[in-house]
Structures are given as structure tokens and as C-alpha cells.
Amino acid sequence: MRAFKLHSTAGDLTIDLTQPRTVVVGRAVTSDMPIYDPTVSRRHAELTLSDGGVRVQDLGSSNGTFVNGTKVSDTVVGDGDVVTFGKVAFKVQEVTPPTARPPVSTDGGFAQRPPPPEATIVRQVALEESGEIKQEGAGQRRSSASQLKLEGESLDERQAEKLSLLLDISKELSKQQDVDRLLEKVVDVTFEVMEVDRVSILMLEGAEHDLVPRISKNRLGDGGGARVPQSIARRAVDERLAILTDNAAADDRFKGKSIVMQSVRSAMCTPLMGSGGTVLGIIYVDNMTATNSFGDEDLEFLIAFSGIAAVAIENSQLVERIRREAVVLSNFQRYFAPDLAEQIANELEQVQLGGTKRPVVVFFSDIRGFTSMSENMTPDEIATLLTEYFTEMVEVVFEHGGTLDKFMGDAIMALWGAPIAHDDDADRAMRAALQQQETLTRLNEKWAKDGRTQVEIGIGINFGEVFAGNIGSDRRLEYTVIGDAVNTASRLCSKAAAGEILLSEPFYKALKHPPEVEPLEPLDLKGKARAVPVYRVKR
């Protein structure tokens, strides 16, 4: 049986299908291949090796499973296909089964396939960085055939109608801000203005700049997504060429499933040129019924149309990025200092969705005797005291680069080392603890002058490996940490008397500039088989 690997276009995930087994893809941690992306359902799809390739079965996912841009429920894919779960794309690669050996030639070397012949390219047009026509290849024949739906008969009339049509298209596309809806609109407009059988848009994605099908439609409405010939597509991208081909099915280079099985006769392909000469992707159209169906007028119009579409796509991507960064920034500002929140929003790749194991400083501070104290206070007095107290204490955490994990009643849990680590995280946490005690002294002086209740806090700090990441449900996700190191820090805090800062031995050893401390009798902490060495900071 054949073997396959699916590589995510982002380059961070690989699915191995080298043995007869079923792989469940989904967001649930119990999935065989967990994908922590909000567009992926908990049980999204099943992948199974079959004689023809990889069988892909959607499991009723919310955002669908797509093959080469076409939504599917149950299909078989092969080498070169792109399978997308929600918005996470994987490229299918056939690999040599573990028990199989590559063919060997008679001279002892590996057998090599002969290089494919050149494509049947009738006309190719080089584009400027702006997407405008740069030059045409010498000696290329021009064709008067056209599949544009224009009513004008004379050259001037057709030219005027084309300009009017492009202006209307520009206005229509500018209304779309969502990238996916915009791409769908581009495909729909292509069908409206040209007599074509299929339209596909592929976008460059991932570190390897793979061409990933984002949408593909068939005029017949049978859901058949065209696999765009990679030789044409890559040439269009790499050389910034708009290409018109004829009778592709007769060309040996294209005698694969992507051409012969789908009976492609004529095709056009042009890059989507963004600002600064950046290629965003390609738009590809073809006809399955007749050769020599496209003409120069069609190609030139597709070039102009793709330029407008590229501007609209780039604008939509910018709007989407700004919206996403605004949401991320507003969310992270609840937990991180403003400068750190902005850094995270701009460098999202440093924050792994789902979670990872990592060494972290866990910090707890808690008001001593708050329950009995609050019995003699009104609800307004309690709210005012906690608001002023938390405001000052959180500012101290942020000032020293810490992460606010959560409030638990009158307690604060903070982190150093997650989601972004620094070499001096332990020292930052230590300085924050000392400053919290100093800040509380000033707060108490202020409250005493106003005749208000004064408070004291205890602090416990530990260092150890935890699971750090976004944890919760489909409705609510929070960044937090879980592990024994968290429990130890919490219990140290509960043992700390008013004004005390208790440090675990792992945290004390992690300090580059430790304060003066005194060792205490090892503490018996709940859940620990042995007493835990503890140090108290001298003040």
C-alpha cells in the first residue's frame, strides 16, 4: 500500500500515514493529530490510507474540510493535493513506504525520471512589480479569439466597455473586507464577465511559499475542484508571468490527473501582484470543451482584473490583520504590561496556541485575614479597597515584566517566563515581591490618614516546569499555567505570615542576585511526600 505525509503549509505540523490506520484530526487534545486553531472542530475529520491514496472524511465539522479549495465530505486525495481543515492547510506528499526500496538502475545508481518537456505556452507576458505589462516574448502569436462578455462591436466600443467593467469590479471588490468572502467574490465576478468553465485562486502561504488552493469553482456546479498545473502555476509566480496555454491535454508535461482526467483544453494564469512586487498568489481559469478558446484580449483583461483583485486582497488582509491584532492586544492587555502586550500582538509566533511545557516562575500574593476583616466592611468599602490594592499590585507586576495570570478573591497569581521568557525572570519576580511590600507600606500610610482599614500580605514564589497555554472551552479561553510548581507556590503563600516573602529552593537557586535570606525548617506541604526546603527574605 502507498504511504503519505501531510505537511502543514505553516511548517509546524506533519501527519504520517505510512501504516493502515485511521487518524482523527481535531482541536480536542484526545485527537490523534490535535490542531489548536479556532476554525478546527474538536473532531474535524478522519484520514485513512486507501489503495488510491488518502481517504478524507469530514466528521460534520463547523467550518468544513476542503480539497484544493473545494468543500468535501468524503473523498480520496493524492500526491500534490492540498487538504484544508477549517483554515489550516496541509499539502499531501507521497513517500516511499518503509518496506519499499527505490528503483535502481543497471549501472548501480538510482533510476531518474526524464525531465518533462516544455509546456505548451501560446503567449506569456512579463509583468512589472505593479502588475502592469512589462514585455512580451518575441515571436509569440496573437489570437483574436475572446471569451469576454462584451456587447461592443468596434475596438473603441469594446475598450470603453472593458474600462467601465473594470471600474465597476473595483467598486464591488472594495466593499469586501473579509478575505475569504473577497476571494469568493473574485471567482464569481470572473464567471460573470468571462466564458470559462472553472476558476481557481491559489495563495502563497507558509515559510516555503507553497501555493495553497483557497477557492475553486466549476461552472457546472458539480463541486469538482481543478488541480492547477503546478508547472504553469510556479512559472507564473517565480517569473511573474501571465500565461495563456492551448490544448494542454495534448502536452506530455500535463498528462496527469490534473489535466487529462479533467479534460483541460485551454487555460490562462496570472499572478496576483501586491505592493512592492510581492506575489500574493495566482488566479487561474480554464475551459474543458474547446481548444484555442482564449485570446489576447482575454489575457490582457485578466491581467488588469488580477491587478484590481490583488489590491483588494491586500487591503482585506491589512484590515483583517489590524482587526486581529486589536483583538489580541485588547485581550492581552488584561494580563500583560502594555509594552509586552504589544510585543506579543506583533510577534504571535512566540505564543504557542494550545500550550507547551516550560520552566516558569509562579508568584502568589494574598491579603492576610481578609475574610474576617471584610465582615466589618460594607460591600462598597470592600470593592474600593480591592480596586486600589489590585491596581497598585498589578502595576508592580507589569513594571517588572510579569504576566498577570488571575485574581482569586483577594489573591494575585502572576508569572514570569510565560508566554515570553527572559534570562533574569527569577530576579524580576524577586524585585516585584520586594516592591509590592514597599508599595503596600505606602498604601497603608495613605489609608491610615483617611481612617480606612489597613492590610498586610504574604508572598510565596516557586520555580519549576509547568504546562503553559490557552486553556478553557470553546466559549472561553484563558492563558494560564498548570502543574505541581503552581501548587507549591500557592502553598508557600498560604504559609507566609503578614509581611513575609517565602521562597522555594528551586527559585532561590535560579536567582542571579539573591537577597539576604534565612533558611526555615522544611515545610510539610500538602501533596508533597517530603518536606520542602524554604527560605524567608530578610527585610
Coordinates of C-alpha atoms in Angstrom, one line a residue, residues 228-436:
V228 CA -4.0 23.8 -11.2
P229 CA -1.0 22.5 -13.2
Q230 CA 2.0 23.2 -10.9
S231 CA 4.4 23.8 -13.8
I232 CA 2.3 26.7 -15.0
A233 CA 1.5 28.0 -11.6
R234 CA 5.1 28.0 -10.3
R235 CA 6.3 29.7 -13.5
A236 CA 3.7 32.4 -13.2
V237 CA 4.8 33.1 -9.6
D238 CA 8.6 32.7 -10.0
E239 CA 8.9 34.7 -13.2
R240 CA 5.9 37.0 -12.7
L241 CA 4.4 35.8 -16.0
A242 CA 0.8 35.9 -17.2
I243 CA 0.4 32.7 -19.3
L244 CA -2.0 31.6 -22.0
T245 CA -1.9 27.9 -22.9
D246 CA -3.8 25.9 -25.6
N247 CA -4.7 22.2 -25.8
A248 CA -2.9 21.4 -22.5
A249 CA -4.3 17.8 -22.6
A250 CA -2.1 17.0 -25.6
D251 CA 1.1 18.1 -23.8
D252 CA 3.1 15.3 -22.2
R253 CA 4.1 17.6 -19.4
F254 CA 0.5 17.8 -18.2
K255 CA -0.6 14.2 -18.6
G256 CA -1.6 13.6 -15.1
K257 CA -4.8 13.7 -13.1
S258 CA -4.8 17.5 -13.0
I259 CA -5.1 17.8 -16.8
V260 CA -6.1 14.6 -18.6
M261 CA -8.8 13.4 -16.2
Q262 CA -10.3 16.9 -16.1
S263 CA -10.0 17.4 -19.9
V264 CA -8.4 20.8 -19.7
R265 CA -8.1 22.3 -23.2
S266 CA -7.3 26.0 -22.8
A267 CA -6.1 27.9 -19.7
M268 CA -4.9 31.2 -18.5
C269 CA -3.0 32.0 -15.4
T270 CA -1.7 35.3 -14.0
P271 CA 0.0 36.3 -10.7
L272 CA -1.8 38.4 -8.2
M273 CA 0.8 41.2 -7.7
G274 CA 0.8 43.1 -4.4
S275 CA 2.6 46.2 -3.4
G276 CA 6.4 46.3 -3.9
G277 CA 6.3 43.5 -6.4
T278 CA 5.1 40.9 -3.9
V279 CA 3.2 38.0 -5.4
L280 CA 0.2 37.1 -3.3
G281 CA -0.9 34.1 -5.3
I282 CA -2.4 33.4 -8.7
I283 CA -5.8 33.4 -10.5
Y284 CA -6.3 30.5 -12.9
V285 CA -9.1 29.9 -15.4
D286 CA -9.6 27.1 -17.9
N287 CA -12.0 25.6 -20.5
M288 CA -12.6 21.9 -20.8
T289 CA -14.6 22.0 -24.1
A290 CA -12.6 23.7 -26.8
T291 CA -9.0 24.4 -27.7
N292 CA -7.8 27.9 -28.8
S293 CA -10.7 29.4 -26.8
F294 CA -8.8 32.3 -25.2
G295 CA -7.4 35.2 -27.0
D296 CA -5.0 38.1 -26.3
E297 CA -7.9 40.3 -25.2
D298 CA -8.8 37.8 -22.6
L299 CA -5.3 37.6 -21.2
E300 CA -4.9 41.3 -21.1
F301 CA -8.2 41.7 -19.3
L302 CA -7.3 39.0 -16.8
I303 CA -4.0 40.8 -16.1
A304 CA -5.9 44.1 -15.4
F305 CA -8.6 42.3 -13.4
S306 CA -5.9 40.4 -11.3
G307 CA -4.3 43.8 -10.5
I308 CA -7.5 45.1 -9.1
A309 CA -8.2 41.9 -7.2
A310 CA -4.6 41.9 -5.7
V311 CA -5.1 45.4 -4.4
A312 CA -8.5 44.4 -2.8
I313 CA -6.9 41.2 -1.3
E314 CA -4.0 43.2 0.1
N315 CA -6.4 45.7 1.7
S316 CA -8.6 43.0 3.1
Q317 CA -5.5 41.2 4.6
L318 CA -4.5 44.5 6.1
V319 CA -7.9 45.1 7.6
E320 CA -8.0 41.5 8.9
R321 CA -4.6 41.8 10.5
I322 CA -5.4 45.1 12.1
R323 CA -8.7 43.7 13.5
R324 CA -6.9 40.5 14.7
E325 CA -4.1 42.5 16.4
A326 CA -6.6 44.8 18.0
V327 CA -8.5 41.9 19.5
V328 CA -5.3 40.2 20.6
L329 CA -3.9 43.4 22.0
S330 CA -7.1 44.2 24.0
N331 CA -7.2 40.7 25.3
F332 CA -3.5 40.5 26.3
Q333 CA -3.6 43.9 28.0
R334 CA -5.7 42.3 30.7
Y335 CA -2.7 40.1 31.6
F336 CA 0.4 41.8 30.4
A337 CA 2.2 45.1 30.7
P338 CA 1.2 47.4 27.7
D339 CA 4.6 47.1 26.0
L340 CA 4.7 43.3 26.5
A341 CA 1.1 43.0 25.2
E342 CA 2.1 45.0 22.1
Q343 CA 5.2 42.8 21.6
I344 CA 3.1 39.7 21.8
A345 CA 0.5 41.0 19.4
N346 CA 3.2 41.8 16.9
E347 CA 5.1 38.5 17.4
L348 CA 2.2 36.0 17.7
E349 CA 4.5 33.1 16.7
Q350 CA 6.2 33.3 20.1
V351 CA 2.9 32.4 21.8
Q352 CA 2.1 28.8 21.1
L353 CA -1.7 28.1 20.9
G354 CA -2.7 25.1 22.9
G355 CA 0.3 25.1 25.2
T356 CA 3.8 23.8 25.9
K357 CA 5.8 22.6 28.9
R358 CA 8.3 25.2 30.1
P359 CA 10.1 26.4 33.2
V360 CA 8.2 29.3 34.8
V361 CA 8.4 31.4 38.0
V362 CA 5.0 31.2 39.8
F363 CA 4.2 34.1 42.2
F364 CA 1.3 34.3 44.7
S365 CA 0.5 37.2 47.0
D366 CA -2.5 37.2 49.4
I367 CA -4.0 39.5 51.9
R368 CA -3.8 38.1 55.4
G369 CA -7.0 37.8 57.4
F370 CA -9.1 39.3 54.6
T371 CA -12.2 37.2 55.3
S372 CA -12.6 38.3 59.0
M373 CA -11.6 41.9 58.0
S374 CA -14.3 42.1 55.4
E375 CA -17.0 41.1 57.9
N376 CA -16.8 44.6 59.4
M377 CA -16.8 46.4 56.0
T378 CA -19.6 47.4 53.6
P379 CA -19.6 46.0 50.1
D380 CA -18.6 49.4 48.7
E381 CA -15.7 49.6 51.1
I382 CA -14.5 46.1 50.1
A383 CA -14.7 47.0 46.4
T384 CA -12.9 50.3 46.8
L385 CA -10.1 48.7 48.9
L386 CA -9.6 45.8 46.5
T387 CA -9.7 48.1 43.4
E388 CA -7.0 50.3 44.8
Y389 CA -4.9 47.4 46.1
F390 CA -5.1 45.4 42.9
T391 CA -4.3 48.4 40.7
E392 CA -1.1 49.1 42.6
M393 CA 0.0 45.5 42.9
V394 CA -0.7 44.7 39.2
E395 CA 1.3 47.7 38.1
V396 CA 4.3 46.4 40.1
V397 CA 3.9 43.0 38.3
F398 CA 3.8 44.7 34.9
E399 CA 6.7 47.1 35.8
H400 CA 8.9 44.1 36.2
G401 CA 7.8 42.3 33.1
G402 CA 5.5 39.8 34.7
T403 CA 2.2 38.3 33.5
L404 CA -1.0 38.6 35.5
D405 CA -2.5 35.1 35.5
K406 CA -5.6 35.7 37.5
F407 CA -7.2 37.2 40.6
M408 CA -8.6 34.6 43.1
G409 CA -10.6 36.5 45.7
D410 CA -8.1 38.8 47.4
A411 CA -5.1 36.8 46.0
I412 CA -2.9 37.6 42.9
M413 CA -1.3 34.9 40.8
A414 CA 1.5 36.2 38.5
L415 CA 4.0 34.5 36.2
W416 CA 7.5 35.2 34.8
G417 CA 8.8 33.1 31.9
A418 CA 5.5 32.7 30.1
P419 CA 4.5 33.4 27.4
I420 CA 7.8 35.2 26.8
A421 CA 10.9 34.2 28.8
H422 CA 13.9 36.3 29.9
D423 CA 17.2 35.3 31.3
D424 CA 16.5 37.2 34.5
D425 CA 12.9 36.1 35.1
A426 CA 13.6 35.0 38.7
D427 CA 15.3 38.3 39.6
R428 CA 12.4 40.2 38.1
A429 CA 9.9 38.3 40.2
M430 CA 12.1 38.9 43.3
R431 CA 12.2 42.6 42.7
A432 CA 8.4 42.7 42.2
A433 CA 7.9 40.9 45.5
L434 CA 10.0 43.4 47.4
Q435 CA 8.4 46.3 45.6
Q436 CA 4.9 45.0 46.4

